[in-house]
Coordinates of C-alpha atoms in Angstrom, one line a residue:
M1 CA -0.1 0.0 0.0
E2 CA 1.4 3.3 -1.0
S3 CA 2.1 6.0 1.6
G4 CA 0.3 9.2 1.5
S5 CA 3.3 11.3 0.2
T6 CA 3.8 8.7 -2.6
A7 CA 0.1 8.8 -3.5
T8 CA 0.2 12.6 -3.9
A9 CA 3.4 12.6 -5.9
R10 CA 3.6 14.2 -9.4
H11 CA 5.8 12.9 -12.1
T12 CA 7.4 14.8 -15.1
C13 CA 9.8 14.0 -17.6
L14 CA 11.7 16.6 -19.9
K15 CA 13.8 16.1 -23.0
L16 CA 16.3 18.7 -22.4
E17 CA 18.1 20.0 -25.4
I18 CA 21.3 21.9 -24.4
P19 CA 23.6 23.4 -27.3
S20 CA 26.8 21.3 -27.9
T21 CA 25.5 18.5 -25.8
D22 CA 23.5 15.4 -26.5
P23 CA 19.9 15.6 -25.4
L24 CA 19.2 14.6 -21.8
F25 CA 16.2 13.2 -20.2
V26 CA 15.3 14.8 -16.7
K27 CA 12.7 12.8 -14.7
G28 CA 11.1 14.6 -11.7
T29 CA 9.0 13.2 -8.9
W30 CA 7.5 16.0 -6.9
F31 CA 6.1 16.0 -3.4
T32 CA 4.8 18.8 -1.1
S33 CA 8.1 19.5 0.5
H34 CA 10.7 17.7 -1.3
F35 CA 11.6 16.3 -4.8
D36 CA 13.7 13.6 -6.6
L37 CA 15.5 14.2 -10.0
S38 CA 17.2 11.7 -12.3
V39 CA 19.1 12.5 -15.4
T40 CA 20.3 10.3 -18.2
D41 CA 22.0 10.7 -21.4
G42 CA 21.2 7.1 -22.5
L43 CA 24.6 5.7 -21.2
H44 CA 25.2 7.3 -17.8
A45 CA 22.6 8.5 -15.2
W46 CA 22.8 10.9 -12.2
V47 CA 20.4 11.5 -9.4
C48 CA 19.5 14.2 -7.0
N49 CA 17.4 13.6 -4.0
A50 CA 16.4 17.2 -2.5
T51 CA 15.3 16.5 1.2
D52 CA 12.9 18.6 3.1
E53 CA 15.7 20.5 4.9
E54 CA 17.6 21.3 1.6
V55 CA 14.5 22.5 -0.1
Q56 CA 13.4 24.6 3.0
E57 CA 16.9 26.1 3.2
R58 CA 17.0 27.0 -0.5
A59 CA 13.4 28.6 -0.4
A60 CA 14.5 30.6 2.7
Q61 CA 17.5 31.9 0.8
W62 CA 15.3 33.1 -2.0
D63 CA 12.6 34.3 0.4
Q64 CA 10.0 32.0 -0.9
P65 CA 7.5 29.6 0.7
V66 CA 8.4 25.8 0.1
A67 CA 5.3 25.1 -1.9
E68 CA 6.2 28.1 -4.3
Y69 CA 9.8 27.1 -4.7
I70 CA 8.7 23.5 -5.6
E71 CA 6.1 24.8 -8.0
L72 CA 8.7 27.0 -9.7
A73 CA 11.2 24.2 -10.0
E74 CA 8.7 21.9 -11.5
R75 CA 7.7 24.4 -14.0
Y76 CA 11.2 24.7 -15.3
L77 CA 12.2 21.0 -15.0
G78 CA 8.9 19.7 -16.3
F79 CA 8.9 21.7 -19.5
Q80 CA 11.9 23.5 -21.2
Q81 CA 11.0 27.1 -20.8
P82 CA 11.8 29.4 -23.6
G83 CA 14.4 32.1 -22.8
S84 CA 15.8 30.0 -19.9
V85 CA 19.4 29.0 -20.1
Y86 CA 20.0 25.5 -19.1
R87 CA 23.4 23.9 -18.3
F88 CA 24.5 20.5 -17.2
V89 CA 28.2 20.7 -16.4
D90 CA 30.9 18.9 -14.4
A91 CA 31.1 19.5 -10.8
G92 CA 34.1 17.3 -9.9
D93 CA 34.3 13.6 -8.8
E94 CA 32.0 12.6 -11.6
H95 CA 29.3 14.9 -10.2
K96 CA 27.2 17.0 -12.3
R97 CA 25.5 20.4 -11.8
L98 CA 22.2 21.1 -13.5
S99 CA 21.3 24.9 -13.6
W100 CA 18.6 27.1 -15.3
T101 CA 17.9 30.8 -15.3
F102 CA 14.7 32.8 -14.9
E103 CA 13.8 36.5 -14.3
K104 CA 12.1 37.8 -11.1
E105 CA 11.2 41.4 -11.0
G106 CA 13.6 42.4 -13.8
T107 CA 16.4 40.4 -12.4
K108 CA 18.0 37.3 -14.0
L109 CA 18.5 34.6 -11.3
E110 CA 19.9 31.1 -11.6
W111 CA 19.1 27.9 -9.6
R112 CA 21.5 25.0 -9.4
W113 CA 21.3 21.5 -8.0
K114 CA 24.2 19.0 -7.6
F115 CA 23.7 15.5 -9.0
Q116 CA 25.8 12.4 -8.0
P117 CA 26.4 9.4 -10.3
S118 CA 23.8 6.7 -10.0
V119 CA 24.9 3.4 -8.5
D120 CA 22.9 1.7 -11.3
S121 CA 22.8 3.9 -14.4
R122 CA 20.9 1.0 -16.3
K123 CA 18.0 0.9 -13.9
I124 CA 17.7 4.8 -14.0
T125 CA 17.8 4.8 -17.8
A126 CA 15.3 1.9 -18.0
G127 CA 13.0 3.4 -15.5
I128 CA 13.0 6.8 -17.5
L129 CA 12.3 4.8 -20.7
D130 CA 9.5 2.9 -19.1
F131 CA 8.1 6.2 -18.0
L132 CA 8.3 7.7 -21.3
M133 CA 6.7 4.6 -23.0
D134 CA 3.9 4.5 -20.5
A135 CA 3.3 8.1 -21.0
N136 CA 3.4 7.5 -24.8
I137 CA 0.8 4.7 -24.3
R138 CA -1.4 6.9 -22.2
L139 CA -1.2 9.8 -24.8
S140 CA -1.9 7.4 -27.6
E141 CA -4.9 6.1 -25.8
E142 CA -6.0 9.6 -25.0
V143 CA -5.5 10.5 -28.7
V144 CA -7.7 7.4 -29.8
R145 CA -10.4 8.4 -27.2
K146 CA -10.4 12.1 -28.3
S147 CA -10.4 11.0 -32.2
Q148 CA -13.4 8.7 -31.4
S149 CA -15.0 11.4 -29.5
F150 CA -14.3 13.9 -32.2
E151 CA -15.7 11.5 -34.8
K152 CA -18.7 11.0 -32.8
L153 CA -19.3 14.6 -32.4
R154 CA -18.7 15.1 -36.1
V155 CA -21.4 12.5 -36.9
E156 CA -23.8 14.1 -34.3
S157 CA -23.0 17.5 -35.7
E158 CA -23.9 16.4 -39.2
K159 CA -27.1 14.9 -38.0
C160 CA -28.0 17.9 -36.1
L161 CA -27.2 20.1 -39.2
E162 CA -29.3 17.9 -41.4
Q163 CA -32.2 18.0 -38.8
S164 CA -31.8 21.7 -38.5
E165 CA -32.0 22.1 -42.2
R166 CA -35.1 20.0 -42.3
F167 CA -36.7 21.8 -39.5
T168 CA -35.9 25.2 -41.4
N169 CA -37.4 23.8 -44.5
E170 CA -40.5 22.6 -42.8
K171 CA -40.8 26.0 -41.0
M172 CA -40.6 27.9 -44.3
E173 CA -43.2 25.6 -45.9
F174 CA -45.5 26.0 -42.8
E175 CA -45.1 29.8 -42.8
S176 CA -45.6 29.9 -46.5
E177 CA -48.9 28.0 -46.1
I178 CA -50.1 30.0 -43.1
Y179 CA -49.3 33.1 -45.0
A180 CA -51.1 32.0 -48.0
K181 CA -54.2 31.2 -45.9
F182 CA -54.0 34.4 -44.1
L183 CA -53.9 36.2 -47.3
G184 CA -57.0 34.4 -48.5
V185 CA -58.9 35.3 -45.3
L186 CA -57.6 38.8 -45.3
N187 CA -58.7 39.3 -49.0
S188 CA -62.1 37.8 -48.2
K189 CA -62.5 40.2 -45.3
K190 CA -61.4 43.2 -47.4
A191 CA -64.0 42.1 -50.2
K192 CA -66.7 41.9 -47.5
L193 CA -65.8 45.2 -46.1
R194 CA -65.8 46.8 -49.5
E195 CA -69.3 45.3 -50.1
L196 CA -70.6 46.6 -46.8
R197 CA -69.1 50.1 -47.5
D198 CA -70.7 49.9 -50.9
Q199 CA -74.2 49.1 -49.5
L200 CA -73.7 51.7 -46.8
S201 CA -72.9 54.4 -49.5
K202 CA -75.9 53.4 -51.5
Q203 CA -78.2 53.7 -48.3
E204 CA -76.7 57.0 -47.5
I205 CA -77.4 58.2 -51.1
A206 CA -80.9 56.9 -51.0
G207 CA -81.6 58.4 -47.7
K208 CA -80.3 61.8 -48.8
A209 CA -82.4 61.6 -52.0
L210 CA -85.5 60.9 -49.8
V211 CA -84.7 63.9 -47.6
D212 CA -84.2 66.2 -50.5
E213 CA -87.6 64.9 -52.0
E214 CA -89.5 65.6 -48.8
E215 CA -88.0 69.0 -48.4
S216 CA -88.9 69.8 -52.1
T217 CA -92.5 68.6 -51.5
D218 CA -93.0 70.8 -48.3
K219 CA -91.8 73.9 -50.2
T220 CA -94.2 73.2 -53.1
E221 CA -97.3 72.8 -50.8
S222 CA -96.3 76.0 -48.9
Y223 CA -96.3 77.9 -52.2
H224 CA -99.6 76.7 -53.3
T225 CA -101.4 77.3 -50.0
G226 CA -100.2 81.2 -50.1
S227 CA -101.7 81.5 -53.7
D228 CA -104.9 80.1 -52.9
A229 CA -105.3 82.5 -50.0
E230 CA -104.5 85.5 -52.2
E231 CA -107.0 84.3 -54.9
S232 CA -109.8 84.0 -52.3
E233 CA -109.1 87.6 -51.0
E234 CA -109.4 88.9 -54.7
E235 CA -112.6 87.1 -55.3
A236 CA -114.1 88.5 -52.0
A237 CA -113.1 92.1 -53.1
K238 CA -114.7 91.4 -56.6
N239 CA -118.0 90.4 -54.9
I240 CA -118.1 93.3 -52.8
T241 CA -117.6 95.6 -55.7
N242 CA -120.2 94.0 -57.8
T243 CA -122.8 94.2 -55.0
S244 CA -122.1 97.9 -54.7
K245 CA -122.8 98.4 -58.4
D246 CA -126.1 96.6 -57.9
I247 CA -127.7 99.0 -55.4
P248 CA -129.9 101.9 -57.0
A249 CA -128.3 105.3 -57.1
G250 CA -131.4 107.3 -55.7
R251 CA -132.0 105.4 -52.5
G252 CA -130.7 107.3 -49.5
R253 CA -128.0 105.9 -47.5
G254 CA -129.8 106.3 -44.1
R255 CA -133.2 105.3 -42.9
G256 CA -136.2 107.6 -43.7
R257 CA -137.7 109.7 -40.9
K258 CA -141.3 110.2 -40.5
R259 CA -143.0 113.6 -39.8
V260 CA -145.1 113.7 -36.8
T261 CA -148.0 116.2 -36.8
R262 CA -149.1 117.6 -33.5
K263 CA -152.5 118.6 -33.1

């Protein structure tokens, strides 16, 4: 059963290319407070086991927390950072010194760690190659899964696109049909409204003609009534005149008085 520190370990492997030097493979195993490094050129191998005390001392020198120090080291030894200058040089007694540079607040800094020769270079080299093979297999499987997932998504996307086009066509056909029906109903309503408007106009014209006719009739009756009255008055005057002519001229106008003789 793995311990807690081993279970939480992270692993990296960097193919480090240094000018005028054969490529190196740097494998790192990173823990919360320390790390282990191994380097091989394919023939020889070197190791560096940074203890908790050493990491804490280095972090204190750089005024950094331990976690931040390890995170920065993992970043530069897990992936070769552009702009950083890497070196792997002799340090005496077959020891090697691995160094890399970085900038902090505008200042170029360099970290260095000393490596000792491995007691079993073949084992270290084989372990790094096994790690690379396992990583390659995992990556290949991941690529296959991603490719299958991509192909599945592509098929689903084509189906969705086809379905969307079908829905679009059906929607357009439905809208055209509904629009045609709507136009039919609208035209029918317009025709009905025109018919009602024409009927209303005819009724208004007929009503206006009737009113005009009644007004004309009332005026005619009033005119005839006035003429009849005038004619009656003229006839009465003529009758009086004729009667006056028929009375004898010698007859007195007043009543005759009788003389009374007194005895």
